[in-house]
Amino acid sequence: MTWEPYRAEDYVSLDELERWCQQLAKAYPEWVRLESIGESRQGRSIWLLTLGDAELDPHHTSAVWVDAGTHASEWCGVSAALFTTSRWIERLTGGEDPELEDWFSNHLAFVIPCISPDGYQALFDGAPYLRSTLRPPRHDEPRQGFEACDMTGDGAVRWMRFKHPAGALVDDPDVPMFMRPRTLDDDPADAYFLCDEGQFIEWDGSAWALAPLEFGVDLNRNFPSHWAPFSMFGMDAGAYSLSEPEARAVVDAFEARQGISAALTNHTYTGCVLTQPYRQDSPLSQQDINVMHALAMDLVEGTDYDVYKVCPDFMYDPKKPTVGVWSDTMSTVFGVPGYTVEFWNPYGFAGVSVEKPAAFFMNPDARIIRAMLEAFGKIPGAVIDWQPFEHPQLGEVEVGGIDYLRTIRNPPVGLLARECEKGFKMSERIRAATPEVVSTLSVRALGDGLHEVRLELENLGFLSTCGLRRAIDINASPSVNARLEVAGGVELVDETSLRQLDHMSGWGELRTGNAKHMIYAALPTPSHRSGARWLVRGEGSVTVKYRAGRAGLGEHTQEISVS
């Protein structure tokens, strides 16, 4: 089969994703490289696409990074990564976008469509909800209690309810599927228990309690930044930082590609971009935080998405800083502006708004949930009405519910392309934010066979050549340097050919700093320009090779004549 563009007309299985990537790399080897950066716990490949001129060095070329599928249920993020890749390649190979062709001739984009392939495919096959990977319980702990599973044999795990006077919910006759909180005025005979479809394992016939999760690791708590033991909703952060092979593979791949200057990691849901700080005592400077916020605001322009600073606006518990997050690791461990994109706003779809989305998970408003279920209930096929079922342990129950993965967690299929368009727009803007260094080499005769060789570098990009200033503090960015090589009869007069230069600021730093107040605007500090000077004698040629931090490599050669 030949490669076909991905239009986001439906979600794709892991097998379909892999075939699509392989066909893409085979169809356009001059622009696309495909490699496995590691394997999941079950031995599946974690694929990385490298987009750009195949002659460019992936380890040193200026680049952006886009990944998805850290969480197994967040299919829209995976679709958005494929959609952006497809759109870039279509435009690159269509011959109608010289700007894009020029950019990808000198830069790269790294795309990991699915970080957690095991969990992604398991949910696609109808497994009970799981957060990330198929890591089994730690310490081989036995599991006892209620676990979600498909009891009716229809290939999906839905909701299950049954009447009981100890239940905490009551049926709402006006909105199918919605069950409101029980009050003291309600008749106990109208009360229900509500849970996932499932059954008790190792049951003593008495206690009604949840079993520990079979696959409980949250991969987005397993990354290095401020890693600490973590527990929420029965999930954990792994045994230690990077204990999970998927997290280790991603971090190793990111670290090896030293030209990455900005990154997006795709998730769902809320319809927002998350930015720094992640905690009150952030290791990032206020300058870095301001630059990241300004870029985030540019990213969401025209998307109807919001921007949230994780601390204090997107925290599950204001007393507990979020630990081990991948985008935070990008910024605090590598000094790269890294953003979590939370695709899809189911609240907005239902015509309601949530001021603090993360806190809403901990303290939900029943009125908002009712509005969401009412809205999704109007989508054909999104709701399966309650059906009676004779449960082997509980007796008469009802099974039904909404298609959670295609309503709340991800957009309905008919709205998928619209969300992916937003992802492409943000990816285009992150591409436009990279540092862009232009260079000139000049030679000036000084007399008596002596010449001055001068290299001038100037950053015209939004971001600094180091990404964030944090990268300088922790020595995470390649340096800015230049080295002179002589040939023919030219000899170096100076003692050394190497020049160590300062990182060059980007106009994003200026916009959020010295130019923030137009009336009191000033020139950038530090400068967006840098330069080097050598003295040589004789006739022949000189070559200057430079590295401009995360803006990549360059070189110039010039002939010198004594006449």
Coordinates of C-alpha atoms in Angstrom, one line a residue:
M1 CA 0.0 0.0 0.0
T2 CA 1.1 3.6 -0.7
W3 CA 1.1 6.3 1.9
E4 CA -2.1 8.3 2.2
P5 CA -2.4 11.7 4.1
Y6 CA -4.1 11.5 7.5
R7 CA -7.2 13.7 7.5
A8 CA -8.4 12.8 11.1
E9 CA -11.5 11.2 9.8
D10 CA -11.3 8.6 12.5
Y11 CA -9.0 7.4 15.3
V12 CA -6.4 4.8 14.4
S13 CA -5.3 1.6 16.0
L14 CA -1.6 1.0 16.8
D15 CA -1.2 -1.3 13.8
E16 CA -2.6 1.4 11.5
L17 CA -0.4 4.0 13.1
E18 CA 2.7 1.9 12.6
R19 CA 1.9 1.1 9.0
W20 CA 1.2 4.8 8.2
C21 CA 4.5 5.8 9.6
Q22 CA 6.4 3.1 7.7
Q23 CA 4.6 3.9 4.5
L24 CA 5.4 7.6 5.0
A25 CA 9.1 7.0 5.5
K26 CA 9.2 4.7 2.5
A27 CA 7.4 7.2 0.3
Y28 CA 9.6 10.3 1.2
P29 CA 13.0 9.1 2.3
E30 CA 14.5 12.5 1.4
W31 CA 12.3 14.2 4.1
V32 CA 11.3 11.4 6.6
R33 CA 13.3 9.0 8.7
L34 CA 11.7 6.5 11.0
E35 CA 13.4 4.8 13.9
S36 CA 12.5 2.9 17.1
I37 CA 14.0 4.7 20.2
G38 CA 13.1 1.8 22.5
E39 CA 10.5 -0.7 23.5
S40 CA 7.6 -0.8 25.8
R41 CA 7.2 -3.3 28.6
Q42 CA 5.5 -5.7 26.2
G43 CA 8.1 -5.3 23.5
R44 CA 6.4 -2.8 21.2
S45 CA 8.5 -0.2 19.4
I46 CA 8.3 3.4 20.4
W47 CA 8.6 5.1 17.0
L48 CA 10.2 8.5 16.3
L49 CA 9.7 10.3 13.0
T50 CA 12.5 12.7 12.0
L51 CA 11.1 15.3 9.5
G52 CA 13.5 17.4 7.5
D53 CA 16.3 17.1 4.9
A54 CA 17.7 13.6 5.3
E55 CA 21.3 14.9 5.2
L56 CA 20.8 17.0 8.4
D57 CA 22.5 15.7 11.5
P58 CA 19.6 14.9 14.0
H59 CA 21.9 15.4 17.0
H60 CA 23.0 18.9 16.3
T61 CA 20.5 20.5 13.9
S62 CA 18.0 23.1 15.2
A63 CA 14.7 21.4 15.8
V64 CA 11.3 21.2 17.5
W65 CA 9.7 18.2 19.2
V66 CA 6.1 17.0 19.2
D67 CA 5.0 13.8 21.1
A68 CA 1.7 12.2 22.1
G69 CA 0.2 9.1 23.7
T70 CA 1.8 9.4 27.2
H71 CA -1.6 8.5 28.5
A72 CA -3.3 5.6 26.8
S73 CA -6.8 7.1 26.5
E74 CA -5.8 10.4 25.0
W75 CA -6.3 9.4 21.4
C76 CA -6.9 13.0 20.1
G77 CA -3.3 13.9 20.9
V78 CA -2.0 10.9 18.9
S79 CA -4.3 11.9 16.0
A80 CA -3.0 15.5 16.2
A81 CA 0.6 14.4 16.0
L82 CA -0.2 12.4 12.9
F83 CA -2.3 15.2 11.4
T84 CA 0.5 17.7 11.8
T85 CA 3.1 15.3 10.4
S86 CA 0.8 14.7 7.4
R87 CA 0.1 18.3 6.8
W88 CA 3.8 19.2 6.9
I89 CA 4.7 16.5 4.4
E90 CA 1.9 17.3 2.1
R91 CA 3.0 20.9 1.9
L92 CA 6.7 20.0 1.7
T93 CA 6.2 17.7 -1.3
G94 CA 3.5 19.8 -3.0
G95 CA 6.0 22.4 -4.2
E96 CA 3.8 25.3 -3.2
D97 CA 5.3 26.3 0.1
P98 CA 8.9 27.6 -0.4
E99 CA 9.1 29.0 3.2
L100 CA 8.3 25.6 4.7
E101 CA 10.7 23.8 2.3
D102 CA 13.5 26.3 3.3
W103 CA 12.8 25.7 7.0
F104 CA 12.9 21.9 6.8
S105 CA 16.0 22.2 4.7
N106 CA 17.8 23.7 7.7
H107 CA 15.8 22.4 10.6
L108 CA 14.2 19.2 11.9
A109 CA 11.0 18.2 13.6
F110 CA 10.9 15.1 15.8
V111 CA 7.6 13.5 16.3
I112 CA 6.7 10.5 18.6
P113 CA 3.1 9.6 17.8
C114 CA 2.6 7.2 20.7
I115 CA 4.7 7.0 23.8
S116 CA 2.6 4.3 25.5
P117 CA 1.8 1.8 22.7
D118 CA 0.8 -1.0 25.1
G119 CA -1.9 0.9 26.9
Y120 CA -3.1 2.7 23.7
Q121 CA -3.8 -0.5 21.9
A122 CA -5.3 -2.1 25.0
L123 CA -7.9 0.6 25.2
F124 CA -8.5 0.5 21.5
D125 CA -9.3 -3.2 21.9
G126 CA -11.9 -2.4 24.6
A127 CA -9.9 -2.9 27.8
P128 CA -11.0 -1.2 31.0
Y129 CA -9.7 2.4 31.5
L130 CA -6.1 2.6 32.3
R131 CA -3.8 5.6 32.6
S132 CA -0.6 4.8 30.7
T133 CA 1.2 1.5 30.3
L134 CA 0.7 -2.2 31.2
R135 CA 3.0 -2.2 34.1
P136 CA 1.7 -4.9 36.5
P137 CA 1.3 -4.2 40.3
R138 CA 4.5 -3.5 42.1
H139 CA 6.0 -6.3 44.3
D140 CA 3.6 -8.8 42.6
E141 CA 1.0 -7.8 45.2
P142 CA -2.2 -9.9 45.1
R143 CA -5.3 -8.1 44.1
Q144 CA -8.7 -8.4 45.8
G145 CA -11.9 -6.4 45.4
F146 CA -13.9 -5.0 42.5
E147 CA -12.3 -4.6 39.1
A148 CA -13.6 -3.2 35.9
C149 CA -14.2 -5.7 33.1
D150 CA -16.5 -6.5 30.2
M151 CA -19.3 -8.5 31.8
T152 CA -21.9 -8.4 28.9
G153 CA -19.5 -9.6 26.2
D154 CA -20.0 -6.6 23.9
G155 CA -16.3 -5.7 23.8
A156 CA -16.5 -2.6 25.9
V157 CA -16.5 -1.7 29.6
R158 CA -19.4 0.6 30.4
W159 CA -21.1 1.9 33.6
M160 CA -23.0 -0.4 35.9
R161 CA -25.6 0.6 38.4
F162 CA -27.8 -1.1 40.9
K163 CA -30.3 0.0 43.5
H164 CA -29.4 -0.1 47.1
P165 CA -30.4 2.0 50.1
A166 CA -26.7 2.7 50.9
G167 CA -26.1 4.2 47.4
A168 CA -25.1 7.9 47.1
L169 CA -26.8 8.7 43.7
V170 CA -30.3 9.1 42.4
D171 CA -31.6 8.8 38.9
D172 CA -32.4 12.0 37.0
P173 CA -35.5 11.3 34.9
D174 CA -34.9 14.3 32.5
V175 CA -31.3 13.5 31.4
P176 CA -30.4 9.9 30.5
M177 CA -27.3 8.7 32.2
F178 CA -27.1 11.5 34.7
M179 CA -27.4 10.6 38.3
R180 CA -27.5 13.4 40.8
P181 CA -26.1 13.4 44.3
R182 CA -28.5 11.9 46.8
T183 CA -30.0 14.2 49.5
L184 CA -31.6 13.5 52.9
D185 CA -35.0 14.1 51.4
D186 CA -34.7 11.3 48.8
D187 CA -36.4 7.9 49.4
P188 CA -33.7 5.3 50.1
A189 CA -35.5 3.0 47.7
D190 CA -34.5 5.4 44.8
A191 CA -30.7 5.3 45.7
Y192 CA -28.1 3.6 43.5
F193 CA -24.5 2.5 43.5
L194 CA -22.7 3.5 40.3
C195 CA -19.4 2.1 39.1
D196 CA -17.6 0.7 36.1
E197 CA -19.0 -2.6 34.7
G198 CA -17.1 -5.4 36.4
Q199 CA -16.9 -8.0 39.1
F200 CA -15.2 -8.9 42.4
I201 CA -12.0 -10.9 42.3
E202 CA -11.0 -13.0 45.3
W203 CA -14.3 -12.0 46.9
D204 CA -15.3 -13.0 50.3
G205 CA -19.0 -12.4 49.5
S206 CA -19.1 -9.4 51.9
A207 CA -17.1 -6.3 51.4
W208 CA -17.8 -4.0 48.5
A209 CA -14.4 -2.3 47.8
L210 CA -12.3 -1.5 44.8
A211 CA -9.3 -3.7 44.0
P212 CA -6.0 -2.0 43.5
L213 CA -5.5 -1.0 39.8
E214 CA -4.0 -3.7 37.7
F215 CA -2.1 -1.2 35.7
G216 CA -1.6 1.8 38.0
V217 CA 1.4 3.7 36.8
D218 CA 0.9 7.3 35.6
L219 CA 3.8 7.7 33.1
N220 CA 3.5 11.5 33.3
R221 CA 4.6 11.3 36.9
N222 CA 7.7 9.1 36.1
F223 CA 9.9 11.8 34.6
P224 CA 12.9 13.4 36.4
S225 CA 11.6 16.9 37.3
H226 CA 10.9 16.9 41.0
W227 CA 10.1 13.2 41.0
A228 CA 8.7 11.9 44.3
P229 CA 6.5 9.1 45.3
F230 CA 2.9 9.9 44.3
S231 CA -0.5 8.5 44.7
M232 CA -3.8 9.7 43.3
F233 CA -6.9 7.9 42.1
G234 CA -5.1 4.6 42.8
M235 CA -2.2 5.6 40.5
D236 CA 1.5 5.9 41.3
A237 CA 4.6 7.5 39.8
G238 CA 6.6 4.3 39.3
A239 CA 9.3 2.9 41.6
Y240 CA 11.7 5.7 40.9
S241 CA 12.3 8.4 38.3
L242 CA 12.5 6.8 34.8
S243 CA 11.7 3.3 36.2
E244 CA 9.4 2.8 33.2
P245 CA 11.1 1.9 29.9
E246 CA 8.8 4.2 27.9
A247 CA 9.8 7.2 30.0
R248 CA 13.5 6.3 29.8
A249 CA 13.4 5.9 26.0
V250 CA 11.8 9.3 25.5
V251 CA 14.2 11.1 27.8
D252 CA 17.2 9.5 26.2
A253 CA 16.0 10.4 22.7
F254 CA 15.3 14.0 23.8
E255 CA 18.7 14.5 25.4
A256 CA 20.6 13.1 22.4
R257 CA 19.0 15.7 20.1
Q258 CA 20.7 18.8 21.3
G259 CA 19.3 21.2 18.8
I260 CA 15.7 20.9 20.2
S261 CA 14.7 24.4 21.2
A262 CA 10.9 24.1 21.8
A263 CA 8.5 21.2 22.4
L264 CA 4.8 20.2 22.6
T265 CA 3.5 17.1 24.3
N266 CA -0.1 16.3 23.4
H267 CA -2.7 15.2 25.9
T268 CA -6.5 15.5 26.6
Y269 CA -8.7 17.1 27.8
T270 CA -9.7 20.7 28.7
G271 CA -8.8 22.8 25.6
C272 CA -5.7 24.6 26.9
V273 CA -2.0 24.9 27.0
L274 CA -0.2 24.4 30.3
T275 CA 2.9 26.5 31.0
Q276 CA 5.3 27.3 33.9
P277 CA 5.5 27.6 36.8
Y278 CA 4.7 24.1 38.1
R279 CA 5.3 25.0 41.7
Q280 CA 5.8 28.1 43.9
D281 CA 9.5 27.5 44.3
S282 CA 10.1 27.0 40.6
P283 CA 13.8 26.7 39.6
L284 CA 13.0 28.8 36.5
S285 CA 13.7 32.5 36.6
Q286 CA 10.9 35.0 36.2
Q287 CA 12.3 35.9 32.8
D288 CA 12.0 32.3 31.6
I289 CA 8.5 32.0 33.0
N290 CA 7.5 35.2 31.3
V291 CA 8.9 34.1 27.9
M292 CA 7.1 30.8 28.2
H293 CA 3.8 32.4 29.0
A294 CA 4.1 34.9 26.1
L295 CA 4.8 32.1 23.7
A296 CA 1.9 30.1 25.1
M297 CA -0.4 33.0 24.5
D298 CA 0.8 33.2 20.9
L299 CA 0.3 29.4 20.5
V300 CA -3.4 29.5 21.3
E301 CA -4.3 32.6 19.3
G302 CA -7.3 31.7 17.2
T303 CA -7.8 28.2 18.7
D304 CA -10.3 29.1 21.4
Y305 CA -7.9 27.4 23.9
D306 CA -6.9 28.9 27.2
V307 CA -3.5 29.2 28.8
Y308 CA -3.0 28.0 32.4
K309 CA 0.0 28.4 34.6
V310 CA 0.1 25.0 36.3
C311 CA 0.8 26.7 39.7
P312 CA -1.7 27.9 40.8
D313 CA -4.3 27.4 38.0
F314 CA -4.1 23.7 37.1
M315 CA -3.4 21.8 40.3
Y316 CA -5.4 18.9 41.6
D317 CA -4.4 19.9 45.1
P318 CA -2.9 23.4 45.8
K319 CA -1.0 21.9 48.7
K320 CA 0.8 19.3 46.6
P321 CA 3.0 20.4 43.7
T322 CA 2.7 18.2 40.6
V323 CA 5.7 15.9 40.3
G324 CA 7.5 14.0 37.6
V325 CA 5.8 15.7 34.6
W326 CA 7.4 15.4 31.1
S327 CA 6.8 19.0 30.0
D328 CA 8.2 20.3 33.3
T329 CA 11.2 18.0 32.8
M330 CA 11.8 19.5 29.3
S331 CA 11.9 23.0 30.9
T332 CA 13.7 22.5 34.2
V333 CA 16.0 19.6 33.4
F334 CA 16.8 20.5 29.8
G335 CA 16.1 24.2 29.7
V336 CA 13.7 23.8 26.7
P337 CA 10.3 25.5 26.6
G338 CA 8.0 22.5 26.9
Y339 CA 4.3 22.7 26.8
T340 CA 1.5 20.3 27.6
V341 CA -1.4 20.7 25.1
E342 CA -4.7 19.5 26.5
F343 CA -6.8 19.0 23.4
W344 CA -10.6 19.1 23.4
N345 CA -12.9 21.0 25.7
P346 CA -16.0 18.9 26.5
Y347 CA -17.2 21.6 28.9
G348 CA -17.3 24.1 26.1
F349 CA -19.1 21.6 23.9
A350 CA -21.8 21.4 26.5
G351 CA -22.0 25.2 26.8
V352 CA -20.5 25.4 30.3
S353 CA -17.2 26.6 31.7
V354 CA -14.9 25.4 34.5
E355 CA -12.6 28.0 36.1
K356 CA -10.1 25.6 37.5
P357 CA -10.3 22.3 35.4
A358 CA -7.8 20.3 37.5
A359 CA -9.5 21.1 40.7
F360 CA -12.8 20.2 39.1
F361 CA -11.7 16.5 39.1
M362 CA -11.4 16.6 42.9
N363 CA -14.5 18.8 43.5
P364 CA -16.9 18.3 40.6
D365 CA -20.1 20.4 40.1
A366 CA -23.0 18.1 39.4
R367 CA -24.7 20.7 37.3
I368 CA -21.8 20.8 34.9
I369 CA -21.7 17.0 34.7
R370 CA -25.4 17.1 33.9
A371 CA -25.0 19.6 31.1
M372 CA -22.2 17.5 29.6
L373 CA -24.2 14.3 29.6
E374 CA -27.2 16.1 28.2
A375 CA -25.1 17.5 25.4
F376 CA -23.4 14.2 24.5
G377 CA -26.7 12.4 24.7
K378 CA -27.7 14.2 21.6
I379 CA -24.9 12.6 19.5
P380 CA -26.1 9.5 17.7
G381 CA -24.5 6.4 19.2
A382 CA -22.8 8.2 22.0
V383 CA -25.1 6.8 24.7
I384 CA -26.0 3.2 25.4
D385 CA -29.3 3.1 27.3
W386 CA -29.4 1.2 30.6
Q387 CA -29.9 -2.5 29.9
P388 CA -30.8 -5.1 32.6
F389 CA -28.2 -7.7 33.3
E390 CA -28.1 -10.6 35.8
H391 CA -24.7 -10.2 37.5
P392 CA -23.2 -13.4 38.8
Q393 CA -22.3 -11.8 42.2
L394 CA -24.7 -8.9 42.6
G395 CA -27.8 -10.2 41.0
E396 CA -30.0 -7.7 39.0
V397 CA -28.0 -4.7 37.7
E398 CA -28.1 -2.3 34.7
V399 CA -25.3 -1.7 32.3
G400 CA -25.0 1.3 29.9
G401 CA -23.4 4.7 29.6
I402 CA -21.7 7.1 27.3
D403 CA -18.8 6.3 24.9
Y404 CA -16.3 8.0 27.3
L405 CA -13.3 7.7 25.0
R406 CA -15.2 9.5 22.1
T407 CA -17.1 12.1 24.1
I408 CA -15.4 13.3 27.2
R409 CA -11.8 12.1 27.0
N410 CA -11.6 12.7 23.2
P411 CA -13.8 14.6 20.8
P412 CA -16.5 12.7 18.9
V413 CA -15.1 11.5 15.6
G414 CA -17.0 14.2 13.7
L415 CA -15.1 16.9 15.6
L416 CA -11.7 15.3 15.5
A417 CA -10.3 17.1 12.5
R418 CA -11.3 20.4 13.9
E419 CA -9.2 19.7 17.0
C420 CA -6.3 18.4 15.0
E421 CA -6.3 21.7 13.0
K422 CA -5.7 23.5 16.2
G423 CA -2.8 21.2 16.9
F424 CA -1.3 22.0 13.5
K425 CA -1.7 25.7 14.1
M426 CA 0.2 25.4 17.4
S427 CA 2.9 23.2 15.9
E428 CA 3.4 25.8 13.2
R429 CA 3.8 28.5 15.8
I430 CA 6.3 26.5 17.9
R431 CA 8.2 26.0 14.6
A432 CA 8.2 29.7 14.1
A433 CA 9.6 30.4 17.6
T434 CA 12.9 28.7 17.1
P435 CA 16.1 30.7 17.3
E436 CA 17.2 31.8 13.9
V437 CA 20.9 32.8 13.6
V438 CA 22.2 34.6 10.5
S439 CA 25.9 35.0 10.0
T440 CA 28.4 37.0 8.0
L441 CA 32.2 36.5 7.6
S442 CA 34.3 39.4 6.5
V443 CA 38.1 39.9 5.9
R444 CA 39.8 43.2 6.2
A445 CA 43.4 43.9 5.2
L446 CA 45.5 45.6 7.8
G447 CA 48.8 45.9 5.9
D448 CA 52.0 44.0 5.8
G449 CA 50.1 40.8 4.9
L450 CA 48.1 40.9 8.0
H451 CA 44.3 40.5 7.9
E452 CA 41.4 40.7 10.4
V453 CA 38.8 37.9 10.1
R454 CA 35.5 38.8 11.7
L455 CA 32.4 36.6 12.2
E456 CA 29.1 38.3 13.1
L457 CA 26.2 36.3 14.5
E458 CA 22.7 37.7 14.9
N459 CA 19.6 35.9 16.4
L460 CA 16.4 36.9 14.6
G461 CA 14.2 34.3 16.4
F462 CA 11.7 34.5 19.2
L463 CA 13.7 32.2 21.5
S464 CA 17.3 32.6 22.8
T465 CA 20.0 30.4 21.3
C466 CA 19.9 28.5 24.6
G467 CA 16.1 28.0 24.7
L468 CA 15.6 29.1 28.3
R469 CA 18.1 30.8 30.4
R470 CA 17.7 27.9 32.8
A471 CA 19.8 25.9 30.2
I472 CA 22.8 28.1 30.9
D473 CA 22.4 27.8 34.7
I474 CA 22.5 24.0 34.5
N475 CA 24.8 23.6 31.4
A476 CA 22.1 21.9 29.4
S477 CA 22.5 23.8 26.1
P478 CA 25.3 23.5 23.6
S479 CA 27.5 26.6 23.8
V480 CA 28.0 29.3 21.2
N481 CA 31.5 29.1 19.8
A482 CA 33.5 29.5 16.7
R483 CA 36.8 28.1 15.4
L484 CA 39.0 29.3 12.6
E485 CA 40.8 26.9 10.2
V486 CA 43.5 28.1 7.8
A487 CA 44.7 26.6 4.5
G488 CA 47.3 27.4 1.9
G489 CA 49.8 30.0 3.1
V490 CA 47.6 31.5 5.8
E491 CA 48.8 31.3 9.4
L492 CA 47.0 32.2 12.6
V493 CA 48.6 35.1 14.4
D494 CA 46.5 34.7 17.5
E495 CA 47.4 32.0 20.1
T496 CA 44.1 30.1 19.8
S497 CA 41.6 29.5 17.0
L498 CA 38.6 28.9 19.3
R499 CA 36.3 31.6 20.5
Q500 CA 33.8 31.0 23.2
L501 CA 30.8 33.4 22.7
D502 CA 27.8 34.5 24.6
H503 CA 24.3 33.1 24.0
M504 CA 22.2 35.5 22.0
S505 CA 18.8 36.6 23.3
G506 CA 15.6 36.2 21.2
W507 CA 13.0 38.9 20.6
G508 CA 10.7 37.0 22.9
E509 CA 13.0 37.9 25.8
L510 CA 13.0 41.5 24.6
R511 CA 9.2 41.6 24.3
T512 CA 8.7 40.4 27.8
G513 CA 11.6 42.4 29.2
N514 CA 13.1 45.7 28.1
A515 CA 10.4 46.3 25.4
K516 CA 7.5 45.3 27.6
H517 CA 6.6 48.9 28.3
M518 CA 6.8 50.8 25.0
I519 CA 7.3 54.2 26.6
Y520 CA 10.3 52.9 28.5
A521 CA 11.6 50.4 25.9
A522 CA 15.3 49.7 25.6
L523 CA 17.7 47.4 23.7
P524 CA 18.0 43.8 24.7
T525 CA 20.0 42.6 27.6
P526 CA 21.9 40.3 26.9
S527 CA 22.4 41.2 23.3
H528 CA 20.9 39.3 20.3
R529 CA 24.2 39.6 18.5
S530 CA 27.6 38.1 19.1
G531 CA 30.9 38.0 17.2
A532 CA 34.5 36.8 17.0
R533 CA 37.7 38.2 15.6
W534 CA 41.0 36.6 14.5
L535 CA 44.3 37.9 13.1
V536 CA 45.9 36.0 10.3
R537 CA 48.9 36.4 8.0
G538 CA 49.6 35.2 4.5
E539 CA 47.6 34.1 1.4
G540 CA 45.2 31.2 1.0
S541 CA 41.8 30.6 2.6
V542 CA 40.2 30.7 6.0
T543 CA 37.2 28.7 7.2
V544 CA 35.1 29.6 10.3
K545 CA 32.9 26.9 11.7
Y546 CA 30.5 27.9 14.4
R547 CA 27.9 26.5 16.7
A548 CA 25.1 28.8 17.7
G549 CA 23.7 26.8 20.7
R550 CA 20.4 25.3 19.8
A551 CA 20.3 27.3 16.6
G552 CA 22.6 24.7 15.1
L553 CA 25.8 24.7 13.1
G554 CA 27.2 26.8 10.3
E555 CA 30.4 27.6 8.4
H556 CA 32.0 30.1 6.0
T557 CA 35.0 29.9 3.8
Q558 CA 36.8 32.9 2.3
E559 CA 39.9 33.4 0.1
I560 CA 42.6 35.8 1.3
S561 CA 44.8 37.5 -1.2
V562 CA 47.8 39.6 -0.2
S563 CA 48.0 41.6 -3.5

